[in-house]
mmCIF file of C-alpha atoms in Angstrom:
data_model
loop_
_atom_site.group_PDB
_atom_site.id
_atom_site.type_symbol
_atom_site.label_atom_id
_atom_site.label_comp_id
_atom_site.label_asym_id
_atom_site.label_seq_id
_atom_site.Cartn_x
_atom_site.Cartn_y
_atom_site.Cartn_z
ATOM 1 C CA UNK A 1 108.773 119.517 125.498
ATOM 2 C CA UNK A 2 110.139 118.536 122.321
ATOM 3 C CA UNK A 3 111.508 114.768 122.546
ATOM 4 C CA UNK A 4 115.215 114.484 121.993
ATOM 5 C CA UNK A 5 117.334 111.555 120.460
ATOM 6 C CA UNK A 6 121.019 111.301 121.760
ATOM 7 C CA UNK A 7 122.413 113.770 118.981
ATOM 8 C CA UNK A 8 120.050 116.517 120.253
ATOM 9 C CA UNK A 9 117.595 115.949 117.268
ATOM 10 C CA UNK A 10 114.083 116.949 117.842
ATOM 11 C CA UNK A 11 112.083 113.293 117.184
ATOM 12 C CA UNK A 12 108.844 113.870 117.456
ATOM 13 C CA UNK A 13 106.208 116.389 117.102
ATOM 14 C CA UNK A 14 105.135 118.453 119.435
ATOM 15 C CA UNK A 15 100.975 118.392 120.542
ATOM 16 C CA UNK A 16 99.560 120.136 118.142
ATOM 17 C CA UNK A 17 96.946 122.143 118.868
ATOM 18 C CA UNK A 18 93.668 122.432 116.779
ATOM 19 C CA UNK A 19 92.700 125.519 116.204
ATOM 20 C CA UNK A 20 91.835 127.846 112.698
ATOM 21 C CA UNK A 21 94.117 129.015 109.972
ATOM 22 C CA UNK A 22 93.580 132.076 107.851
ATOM 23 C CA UNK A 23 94.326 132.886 104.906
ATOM 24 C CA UNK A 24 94.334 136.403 103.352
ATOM 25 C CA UNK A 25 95.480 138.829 100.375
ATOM 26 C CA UNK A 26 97.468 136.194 99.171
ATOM 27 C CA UNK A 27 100.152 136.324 102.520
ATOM 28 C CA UNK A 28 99.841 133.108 104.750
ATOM 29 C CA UNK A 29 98.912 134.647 108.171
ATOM 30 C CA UNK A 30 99.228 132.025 110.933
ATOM 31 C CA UNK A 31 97.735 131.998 114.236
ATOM 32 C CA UNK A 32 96.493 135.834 113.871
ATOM 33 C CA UNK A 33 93.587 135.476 116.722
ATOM 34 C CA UNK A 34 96.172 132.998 119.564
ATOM 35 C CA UNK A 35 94.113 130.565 121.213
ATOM 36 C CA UNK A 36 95.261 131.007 124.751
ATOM 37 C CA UNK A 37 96.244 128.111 126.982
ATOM 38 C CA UNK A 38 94.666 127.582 130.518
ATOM 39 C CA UNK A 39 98.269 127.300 131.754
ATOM 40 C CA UNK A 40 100.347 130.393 131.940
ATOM 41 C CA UNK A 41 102.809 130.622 129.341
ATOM 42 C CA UNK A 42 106.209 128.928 129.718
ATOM 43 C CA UNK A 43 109.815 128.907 128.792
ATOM 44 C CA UNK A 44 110.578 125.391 126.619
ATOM 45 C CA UNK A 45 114.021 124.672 126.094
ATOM 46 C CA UNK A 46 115.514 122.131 123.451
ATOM 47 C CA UNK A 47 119.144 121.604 124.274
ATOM 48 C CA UNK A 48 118.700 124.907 126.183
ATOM 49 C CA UNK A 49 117.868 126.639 122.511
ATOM 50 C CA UNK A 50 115.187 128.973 123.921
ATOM 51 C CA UNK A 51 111.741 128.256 122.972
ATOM 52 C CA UNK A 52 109.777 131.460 124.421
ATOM 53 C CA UNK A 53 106.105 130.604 124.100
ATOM 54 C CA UNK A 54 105.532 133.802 123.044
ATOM 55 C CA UNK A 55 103.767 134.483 119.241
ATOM 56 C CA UNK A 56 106.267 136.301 116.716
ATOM 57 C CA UNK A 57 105.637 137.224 113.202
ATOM 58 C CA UNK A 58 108.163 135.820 110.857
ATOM 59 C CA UNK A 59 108.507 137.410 107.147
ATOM 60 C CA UNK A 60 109.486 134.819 104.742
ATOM 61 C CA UNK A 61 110.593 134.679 101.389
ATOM 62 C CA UNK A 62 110.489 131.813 99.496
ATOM 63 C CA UNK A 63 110.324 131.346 96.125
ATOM 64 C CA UNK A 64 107.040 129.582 94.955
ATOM 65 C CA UNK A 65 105.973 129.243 98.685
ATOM 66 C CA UNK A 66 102.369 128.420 97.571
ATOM 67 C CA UNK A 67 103.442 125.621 95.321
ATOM 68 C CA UNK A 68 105.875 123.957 97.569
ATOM 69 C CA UNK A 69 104.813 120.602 99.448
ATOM 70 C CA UNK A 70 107.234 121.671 102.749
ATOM 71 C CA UNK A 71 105.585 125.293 103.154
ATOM 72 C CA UNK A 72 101.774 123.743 102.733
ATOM 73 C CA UNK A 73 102.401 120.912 104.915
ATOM 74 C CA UNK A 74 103.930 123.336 107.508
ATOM 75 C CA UNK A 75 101.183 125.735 106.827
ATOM 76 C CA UNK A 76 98.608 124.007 106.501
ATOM 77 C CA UNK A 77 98.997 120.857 109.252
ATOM 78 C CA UNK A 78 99.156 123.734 111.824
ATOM 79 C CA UNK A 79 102.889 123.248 112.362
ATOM 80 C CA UNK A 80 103.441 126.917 112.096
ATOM 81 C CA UNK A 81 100.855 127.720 114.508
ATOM 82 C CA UNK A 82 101.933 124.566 116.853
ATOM 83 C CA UNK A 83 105.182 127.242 117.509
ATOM 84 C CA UNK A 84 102.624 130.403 117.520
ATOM 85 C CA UNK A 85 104.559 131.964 113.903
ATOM 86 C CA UNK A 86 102.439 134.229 112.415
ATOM 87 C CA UNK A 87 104.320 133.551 108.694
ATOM 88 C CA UNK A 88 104.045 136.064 105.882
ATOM 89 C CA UNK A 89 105.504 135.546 102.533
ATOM 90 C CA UNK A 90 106.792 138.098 100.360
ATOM 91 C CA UNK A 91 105.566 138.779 97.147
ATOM 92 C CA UNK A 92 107.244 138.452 93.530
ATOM 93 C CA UNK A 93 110.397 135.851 94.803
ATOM 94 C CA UNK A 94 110.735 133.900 91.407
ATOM 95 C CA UNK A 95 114.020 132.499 92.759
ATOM 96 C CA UNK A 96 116.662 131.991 95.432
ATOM 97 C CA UNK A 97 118.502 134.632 94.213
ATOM 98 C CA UNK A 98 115.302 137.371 94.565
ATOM 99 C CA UNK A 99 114.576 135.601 97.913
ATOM 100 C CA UNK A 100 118.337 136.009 99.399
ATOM 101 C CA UNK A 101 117.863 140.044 97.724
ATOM 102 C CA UNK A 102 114.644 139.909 99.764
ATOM 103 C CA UNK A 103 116.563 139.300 103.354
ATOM 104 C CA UNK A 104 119.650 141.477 102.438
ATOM 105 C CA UNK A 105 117.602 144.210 101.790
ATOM 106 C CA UNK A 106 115.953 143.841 104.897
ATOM 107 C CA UNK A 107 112.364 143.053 103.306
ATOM 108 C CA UNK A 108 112.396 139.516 104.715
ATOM 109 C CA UNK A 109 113.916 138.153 108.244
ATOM 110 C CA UNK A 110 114.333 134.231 106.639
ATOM 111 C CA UNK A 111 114.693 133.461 103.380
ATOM 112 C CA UNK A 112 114.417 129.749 101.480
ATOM 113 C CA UNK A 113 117.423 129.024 98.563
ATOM 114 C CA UNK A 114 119.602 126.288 96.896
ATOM 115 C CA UNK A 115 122.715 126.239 98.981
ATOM 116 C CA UNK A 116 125.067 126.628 95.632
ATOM 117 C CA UNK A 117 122.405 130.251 95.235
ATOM 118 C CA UNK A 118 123.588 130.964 98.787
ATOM 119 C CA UNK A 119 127.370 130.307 98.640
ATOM 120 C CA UNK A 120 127.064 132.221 95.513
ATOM 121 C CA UNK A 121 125.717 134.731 97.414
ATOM 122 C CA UNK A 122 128.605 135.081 100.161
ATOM 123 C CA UNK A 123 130.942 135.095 97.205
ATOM 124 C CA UNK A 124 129.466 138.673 95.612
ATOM 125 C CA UNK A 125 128.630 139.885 99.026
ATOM 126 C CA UNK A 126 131.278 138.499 101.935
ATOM 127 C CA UNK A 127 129.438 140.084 105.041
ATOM 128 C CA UNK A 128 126.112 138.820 104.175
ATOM 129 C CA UNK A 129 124.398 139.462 107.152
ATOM 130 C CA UNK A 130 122.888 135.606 107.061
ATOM 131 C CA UNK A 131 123.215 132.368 108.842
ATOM 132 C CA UNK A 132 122.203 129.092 107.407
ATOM 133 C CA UNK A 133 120.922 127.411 109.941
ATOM 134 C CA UNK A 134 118.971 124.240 108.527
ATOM 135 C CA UNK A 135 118.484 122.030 105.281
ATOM 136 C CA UNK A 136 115.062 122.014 103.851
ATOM 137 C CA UNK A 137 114.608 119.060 101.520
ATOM 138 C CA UNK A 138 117.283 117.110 98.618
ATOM 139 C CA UNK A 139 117.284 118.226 95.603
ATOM 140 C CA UNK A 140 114.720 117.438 92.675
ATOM 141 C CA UNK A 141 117.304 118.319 89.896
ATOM 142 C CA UNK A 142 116.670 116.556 85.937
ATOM 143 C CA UNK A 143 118.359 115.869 83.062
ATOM 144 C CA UNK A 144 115.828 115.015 80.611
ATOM 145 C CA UNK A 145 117.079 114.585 77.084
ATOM 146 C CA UNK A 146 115.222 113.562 73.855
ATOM 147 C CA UNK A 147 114.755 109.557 73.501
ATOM 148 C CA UNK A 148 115.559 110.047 69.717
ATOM 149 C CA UNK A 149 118.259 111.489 70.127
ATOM 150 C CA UNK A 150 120.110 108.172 72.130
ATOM 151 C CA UNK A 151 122.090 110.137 74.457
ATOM 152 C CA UNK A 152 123.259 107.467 76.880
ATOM 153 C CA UNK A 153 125.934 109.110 79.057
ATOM 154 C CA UNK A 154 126.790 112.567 79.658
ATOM 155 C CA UNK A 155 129.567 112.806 77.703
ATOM 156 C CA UNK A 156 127.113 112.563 74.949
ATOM 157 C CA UNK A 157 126.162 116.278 75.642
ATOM 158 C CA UNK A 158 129.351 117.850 74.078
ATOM 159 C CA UNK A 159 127.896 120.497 71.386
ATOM 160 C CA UNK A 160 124.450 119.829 72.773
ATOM 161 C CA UNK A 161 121.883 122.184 73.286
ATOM 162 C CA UNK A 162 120.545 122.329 76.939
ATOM 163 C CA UNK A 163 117.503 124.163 77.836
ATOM 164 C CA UNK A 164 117.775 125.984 81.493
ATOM 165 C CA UNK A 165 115.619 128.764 83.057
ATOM 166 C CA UNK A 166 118.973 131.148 83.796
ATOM 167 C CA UNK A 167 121.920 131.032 83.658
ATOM 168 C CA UNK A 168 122.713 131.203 87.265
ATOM 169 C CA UNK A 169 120.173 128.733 88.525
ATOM 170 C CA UNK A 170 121.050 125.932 90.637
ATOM 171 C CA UNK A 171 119.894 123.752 87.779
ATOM 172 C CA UNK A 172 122.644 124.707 85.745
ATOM 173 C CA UNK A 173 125.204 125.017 88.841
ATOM 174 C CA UNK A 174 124.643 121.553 89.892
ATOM 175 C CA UNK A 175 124.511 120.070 86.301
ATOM 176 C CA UNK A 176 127.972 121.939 85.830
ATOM 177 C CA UNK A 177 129.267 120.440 88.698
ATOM 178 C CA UNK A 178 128.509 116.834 86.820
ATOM 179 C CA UNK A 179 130.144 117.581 83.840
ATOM 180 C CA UNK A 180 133.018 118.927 85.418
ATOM 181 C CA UNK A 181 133.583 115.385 87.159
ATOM 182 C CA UNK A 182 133.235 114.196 83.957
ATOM 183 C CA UNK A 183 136.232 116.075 82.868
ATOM 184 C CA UNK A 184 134.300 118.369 80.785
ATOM 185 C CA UNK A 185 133.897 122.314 80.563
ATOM 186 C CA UNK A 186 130.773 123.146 82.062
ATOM 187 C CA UNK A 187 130.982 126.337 79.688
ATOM 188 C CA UNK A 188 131.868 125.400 76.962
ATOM 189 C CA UNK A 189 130.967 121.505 76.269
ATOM 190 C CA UNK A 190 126.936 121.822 76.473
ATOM 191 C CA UNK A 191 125.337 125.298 74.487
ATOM 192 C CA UNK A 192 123.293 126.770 77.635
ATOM 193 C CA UNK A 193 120.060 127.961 76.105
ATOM 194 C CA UNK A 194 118.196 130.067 78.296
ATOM 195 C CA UNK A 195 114.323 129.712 78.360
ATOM 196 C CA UNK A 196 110.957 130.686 80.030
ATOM 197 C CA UNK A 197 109.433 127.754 81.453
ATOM 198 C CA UNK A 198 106.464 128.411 79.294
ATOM 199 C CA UNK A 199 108.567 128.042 76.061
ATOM 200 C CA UNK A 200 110.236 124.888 77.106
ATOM 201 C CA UNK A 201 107.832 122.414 76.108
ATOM 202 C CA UNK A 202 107.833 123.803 72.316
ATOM 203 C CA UNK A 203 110.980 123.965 72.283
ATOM 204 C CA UNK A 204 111.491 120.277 72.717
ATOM 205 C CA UNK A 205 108.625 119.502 70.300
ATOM 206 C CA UNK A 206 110.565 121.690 67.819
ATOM 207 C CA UNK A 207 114.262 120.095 68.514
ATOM 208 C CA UNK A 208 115.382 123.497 69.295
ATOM 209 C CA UNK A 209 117.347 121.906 72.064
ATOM 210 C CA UNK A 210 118.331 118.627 72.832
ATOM 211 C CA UNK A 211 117.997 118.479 76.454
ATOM 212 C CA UNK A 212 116.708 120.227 80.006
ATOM 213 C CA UNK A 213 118.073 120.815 82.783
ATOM 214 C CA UNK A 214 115.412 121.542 85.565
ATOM 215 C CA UNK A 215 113.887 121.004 89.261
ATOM 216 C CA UNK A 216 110.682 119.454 90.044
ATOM 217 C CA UNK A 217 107.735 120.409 89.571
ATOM 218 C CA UNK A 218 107.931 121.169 85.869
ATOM 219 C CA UNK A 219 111.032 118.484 85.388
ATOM 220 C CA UNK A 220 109.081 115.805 86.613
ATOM 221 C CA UNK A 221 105.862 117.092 84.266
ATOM 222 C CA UNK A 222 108.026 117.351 81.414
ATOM 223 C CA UNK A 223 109.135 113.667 82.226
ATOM 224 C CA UNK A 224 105.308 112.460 82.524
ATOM 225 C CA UNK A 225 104.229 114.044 79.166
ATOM 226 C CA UNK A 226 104.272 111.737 76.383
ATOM 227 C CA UNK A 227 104.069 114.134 73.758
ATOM 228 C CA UNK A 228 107.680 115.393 74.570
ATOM 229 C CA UNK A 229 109.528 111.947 74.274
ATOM 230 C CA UNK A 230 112.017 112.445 76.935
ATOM 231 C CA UNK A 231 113.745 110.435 78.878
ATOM 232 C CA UNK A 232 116.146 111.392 82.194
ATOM 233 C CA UNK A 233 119.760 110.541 81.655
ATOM 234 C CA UNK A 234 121.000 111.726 85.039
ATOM 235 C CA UNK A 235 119.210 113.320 88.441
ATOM 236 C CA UNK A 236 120.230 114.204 92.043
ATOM 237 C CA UNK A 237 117.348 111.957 93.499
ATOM 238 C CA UNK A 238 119.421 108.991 93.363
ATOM 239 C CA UNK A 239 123.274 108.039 94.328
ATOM 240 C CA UNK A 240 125.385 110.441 95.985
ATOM 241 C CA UNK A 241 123.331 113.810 96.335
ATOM 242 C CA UNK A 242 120.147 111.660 97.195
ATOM 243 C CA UNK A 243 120.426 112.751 100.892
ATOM 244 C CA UNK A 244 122.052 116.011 100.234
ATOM 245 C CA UNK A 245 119.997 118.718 101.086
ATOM 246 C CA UNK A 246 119.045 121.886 97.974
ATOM 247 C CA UNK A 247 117.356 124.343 99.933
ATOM 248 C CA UNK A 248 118.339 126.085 102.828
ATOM 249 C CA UNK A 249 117.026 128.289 105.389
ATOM 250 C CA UNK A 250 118.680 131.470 105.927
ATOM 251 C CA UNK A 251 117.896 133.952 108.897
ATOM 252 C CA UNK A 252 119.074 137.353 109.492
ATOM 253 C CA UNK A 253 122.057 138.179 111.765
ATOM 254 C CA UNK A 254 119.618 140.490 113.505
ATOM 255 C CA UNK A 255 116.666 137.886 114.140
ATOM 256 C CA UNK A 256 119.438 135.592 115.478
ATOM 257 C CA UNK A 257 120.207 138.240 117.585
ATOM 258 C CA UNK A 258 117.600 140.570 119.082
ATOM 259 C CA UNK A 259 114.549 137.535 118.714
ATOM 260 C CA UNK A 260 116.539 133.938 119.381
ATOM 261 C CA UNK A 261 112.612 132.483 120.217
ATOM 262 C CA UNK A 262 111.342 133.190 116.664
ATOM 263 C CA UNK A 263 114.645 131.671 114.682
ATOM 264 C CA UNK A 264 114.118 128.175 117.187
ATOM 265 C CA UNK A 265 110.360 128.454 116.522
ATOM 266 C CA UNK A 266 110.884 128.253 112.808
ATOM 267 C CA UNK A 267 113.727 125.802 112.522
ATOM 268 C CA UNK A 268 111.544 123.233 114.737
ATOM 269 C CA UNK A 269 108.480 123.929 112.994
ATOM 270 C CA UNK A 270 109.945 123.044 109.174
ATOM 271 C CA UNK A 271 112.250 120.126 110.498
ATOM 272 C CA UNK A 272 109.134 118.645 112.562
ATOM 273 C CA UNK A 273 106.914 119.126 109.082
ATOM 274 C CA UNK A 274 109.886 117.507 107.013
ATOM 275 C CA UNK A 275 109.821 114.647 108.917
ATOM 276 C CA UNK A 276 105.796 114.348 108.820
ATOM 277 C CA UNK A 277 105.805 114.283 104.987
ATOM 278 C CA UNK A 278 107.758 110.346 103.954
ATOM 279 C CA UNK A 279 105.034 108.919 106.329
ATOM 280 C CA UNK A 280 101.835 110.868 105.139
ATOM 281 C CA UNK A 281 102.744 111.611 101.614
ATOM 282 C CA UNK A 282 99.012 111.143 100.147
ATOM 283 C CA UNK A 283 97.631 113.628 102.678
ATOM 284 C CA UNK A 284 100.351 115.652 101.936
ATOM 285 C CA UNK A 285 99.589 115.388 98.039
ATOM 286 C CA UNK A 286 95.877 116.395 99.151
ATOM 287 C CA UNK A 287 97.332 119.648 100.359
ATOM 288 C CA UNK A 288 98.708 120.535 97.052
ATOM 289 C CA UNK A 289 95.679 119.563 94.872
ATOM 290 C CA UNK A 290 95.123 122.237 92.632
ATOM 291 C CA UNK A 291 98.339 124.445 93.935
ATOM 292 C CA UNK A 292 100.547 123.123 91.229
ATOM 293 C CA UNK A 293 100.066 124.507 87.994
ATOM 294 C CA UNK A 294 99.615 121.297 85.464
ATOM 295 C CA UNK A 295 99.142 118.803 88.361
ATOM 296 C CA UNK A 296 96.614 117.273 90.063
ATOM 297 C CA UNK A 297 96.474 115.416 93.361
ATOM 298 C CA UNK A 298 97.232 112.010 91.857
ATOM 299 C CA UNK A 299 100.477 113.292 89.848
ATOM 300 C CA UNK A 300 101.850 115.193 92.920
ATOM 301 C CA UNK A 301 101.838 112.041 94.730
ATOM 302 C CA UNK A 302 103.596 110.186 91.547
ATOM 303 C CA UNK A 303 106.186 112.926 91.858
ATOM 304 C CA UNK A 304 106.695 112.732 95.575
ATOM 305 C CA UNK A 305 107.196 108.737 95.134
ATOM 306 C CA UNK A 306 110.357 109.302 93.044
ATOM 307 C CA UNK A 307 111.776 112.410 95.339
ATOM 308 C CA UNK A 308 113.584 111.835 98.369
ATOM 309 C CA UNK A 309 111.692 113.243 101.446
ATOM 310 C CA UNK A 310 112.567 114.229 105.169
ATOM 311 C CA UNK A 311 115.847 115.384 104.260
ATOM 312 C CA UNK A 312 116.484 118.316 106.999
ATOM 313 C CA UNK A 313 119.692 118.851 108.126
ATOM 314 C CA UNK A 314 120.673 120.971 111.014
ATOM 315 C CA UNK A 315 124.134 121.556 113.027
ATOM 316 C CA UNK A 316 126.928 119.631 111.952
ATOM 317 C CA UNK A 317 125.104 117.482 109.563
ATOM 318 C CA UNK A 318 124.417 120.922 107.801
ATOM 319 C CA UNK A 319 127.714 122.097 107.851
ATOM 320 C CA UNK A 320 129.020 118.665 106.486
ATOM 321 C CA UNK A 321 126.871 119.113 103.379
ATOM 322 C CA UNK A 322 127.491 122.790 103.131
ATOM 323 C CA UNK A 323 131.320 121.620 103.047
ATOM 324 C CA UNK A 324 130.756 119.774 100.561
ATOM 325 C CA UNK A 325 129.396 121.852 97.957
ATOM 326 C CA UNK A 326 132.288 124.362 98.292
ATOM 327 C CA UNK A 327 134.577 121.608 97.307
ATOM 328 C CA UNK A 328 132.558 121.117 94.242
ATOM 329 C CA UNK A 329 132.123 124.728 93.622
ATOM 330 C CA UNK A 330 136.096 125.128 93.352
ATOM 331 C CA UNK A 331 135.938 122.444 90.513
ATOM 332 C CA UNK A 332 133.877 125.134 88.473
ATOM 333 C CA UNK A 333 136.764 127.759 89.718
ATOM 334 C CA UNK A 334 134.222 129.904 92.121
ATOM 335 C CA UNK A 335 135.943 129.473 94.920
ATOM 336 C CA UNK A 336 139.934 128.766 95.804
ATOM 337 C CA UNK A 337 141.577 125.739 96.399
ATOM 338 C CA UNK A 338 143.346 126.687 99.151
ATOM 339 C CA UNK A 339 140.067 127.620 101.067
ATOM 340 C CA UNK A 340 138.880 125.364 104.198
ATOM 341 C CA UNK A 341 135.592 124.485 103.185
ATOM 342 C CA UNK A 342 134.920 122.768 106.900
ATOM 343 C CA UNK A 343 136.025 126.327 108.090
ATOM 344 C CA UNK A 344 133.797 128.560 105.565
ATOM 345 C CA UNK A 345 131.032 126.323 106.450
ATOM 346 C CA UNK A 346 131.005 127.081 109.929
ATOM 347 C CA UNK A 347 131.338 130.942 109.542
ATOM 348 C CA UNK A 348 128.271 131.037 107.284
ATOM 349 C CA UNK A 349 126.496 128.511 109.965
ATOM 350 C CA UNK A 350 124.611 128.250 112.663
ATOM 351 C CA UNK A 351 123.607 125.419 115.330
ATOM 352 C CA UNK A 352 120.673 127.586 116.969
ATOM 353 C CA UNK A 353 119.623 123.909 117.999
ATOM 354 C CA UNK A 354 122.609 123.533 119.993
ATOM 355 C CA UNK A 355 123.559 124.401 123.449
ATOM 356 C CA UNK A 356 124.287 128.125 124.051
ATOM 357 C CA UNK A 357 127.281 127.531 126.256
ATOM 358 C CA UNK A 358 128.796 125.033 123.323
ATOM 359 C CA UNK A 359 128.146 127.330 120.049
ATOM 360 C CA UNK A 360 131.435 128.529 118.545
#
């Protein structure tokens, strides 16, 4: 049984068993051969959310699964296979946006994306057939701007030009969110200058743009590389967003449905290997050696010291957070005013932790 604390939080891990991982054609499959227990199979409940020790497969899409520090630890310290998921990712997600295409499509049943991607999301498409049902870690969002250049606050960045990968990143969403508190137009203060990742660098050598905006890992390498001379005027890892979740898990309507067991068995397994990593963050770093293009065990575990780990909200803790980034998404216009963002955030919700007989 998982251990509770009084708000119906799972606390601590489960046993884990020990038992092989394998690793094929690039797809993560977990727990393919299932070690079978002497004991006969049976029904866990946490806060009667069934748990129905039965193996599922689980396609995922998530962009840069491989590289991320949650997926590996989850993968890779067995806490997948502790809930018998067999966990595929899909191929060719570059962002949230490809990863929430992924699920809508039907080509994934869960899919991994900044919130502000997923409210986006709802906007274009109103019956998305989605539920976000937990937080995945706080954000890792940088504004790195040339030293030279003596930018000090961020109304400094009027006329300036600011690197991003796209236009419709959450980079740039959450950045435009700043400089609309700042009293600024988001659109028109900064010049957005949209870049690959791989042209970035040169392009700060060159002074072909003033400033970044980006998420770890490549923010935080940019940051460590002396060549570039850049220094962070403003990030979400500290102050108010610092225990905001980014990403979020979204299931399908239909796995929420037709295979309850499997959505429980994933939520627990991620929030149990979320609240592993602040505690173990050098084995963690291990895990990632070599996984992380430019970085090497030693630098991952620099990065992870100046993130903000564990942060995993579920239930009304999620919807709280998702509340609050509709408020700050009608500052940029992109949703009404007159909109109940407590209300929103419930529809596009859901507490799959929570006692069936309470859920709305």
């Amino acid at each position: 049984m998982v251990e509770q604390n009084r708000e119906g939080k799972p606390r601590q891990l489960l046993r884990r068993a020990v038992v092989p991982m394998l690793v094929a054609g690039g797809c993560a499959v977990v727990g393919s051969q299932w070690v079978q227990s002497r004991r006969q199979a049976r029904i866990v409940r946490h806060d009667d959310a069934l748990l129905d020790g039965q193996p599922h497969d689980m396609t995922l899409a998530w962009p840069y699964a491989q590289s991320s520090t949650l997926y590996n630890v989850a993968l890779r310290q067995d806490f997948f296979l502790q809930y018998r998921l067999n966990v595929q990712l899909r191929d060719g997600v570059a962002n949230g946006r490809d990863a929430i295409a992924d699920l809508q499509a039907g080509h994934a049943m869960a899919a991994v994306a900044p919130v502000l991607s997923w409210l986006q999301a709802w906007q274009a498409s109103p019956d998305l057939p989605v539920r976000l049902v937990m937080g995945l870690q706080a954000g890792t969002f940088r504004l790195l701007v040339r030293r030279k250049l003596r930018i000090a606050r961020i109304e400094d960045l009027i006329g300036r030009r600011i690197a991003v990968l796209n236009a419709d990143m959450a980079d740039r969403l959450f950045f435009s969110i700043i400089l609309r508190r700042k009293g600024l137009n988001p659109d028109t203060a900064p010049n957005w200058v949209i870049l690959p990742p791989d042209e970035i660098d040169d392009a700060l050598a060159a002074g072909t743009v003033d400033a970044v905006a980006l998420h770890d890992p490549l923010a935080w390498r940019l940051l460590c590389n002396p060549a570039l001379d850049v220094v962070e005027l403003v990030n979400s890892v500290n102050g108010l967003y610092a225990g905001r979740t980014n990403l979020a898990l979204g299931l399908s309507t239909d796995v929420l449905r037709d295979t309850p067991g499997a959505a429980v068995a994933l939520v627990l397994a991620l929030y149990n290997a979320a609240h592993w990593l602040p505690t173990h963050m050098a084995e963690a770093a291990s895990l990632l050696d070599g996984r992380v293009d430019g970085m090497e065990q030693d630098a991952i575990l620099q990065m992870m010291r100046h993130e903000v780990l564990g942060i995993s909200p579920v239930g009304n803790d999620l919807k709280t957070q998702i509340a609050r980034y509709v408020d700050e998404l009608k500052l940029l216009g992109q949703f009404p005013d007159s909109l109940n963002s407590a209300s929103y955030a419930r529809r596009i919700s859901a507490d799959i932790l929570r006692p069936a007989q309470h859920r709305p």
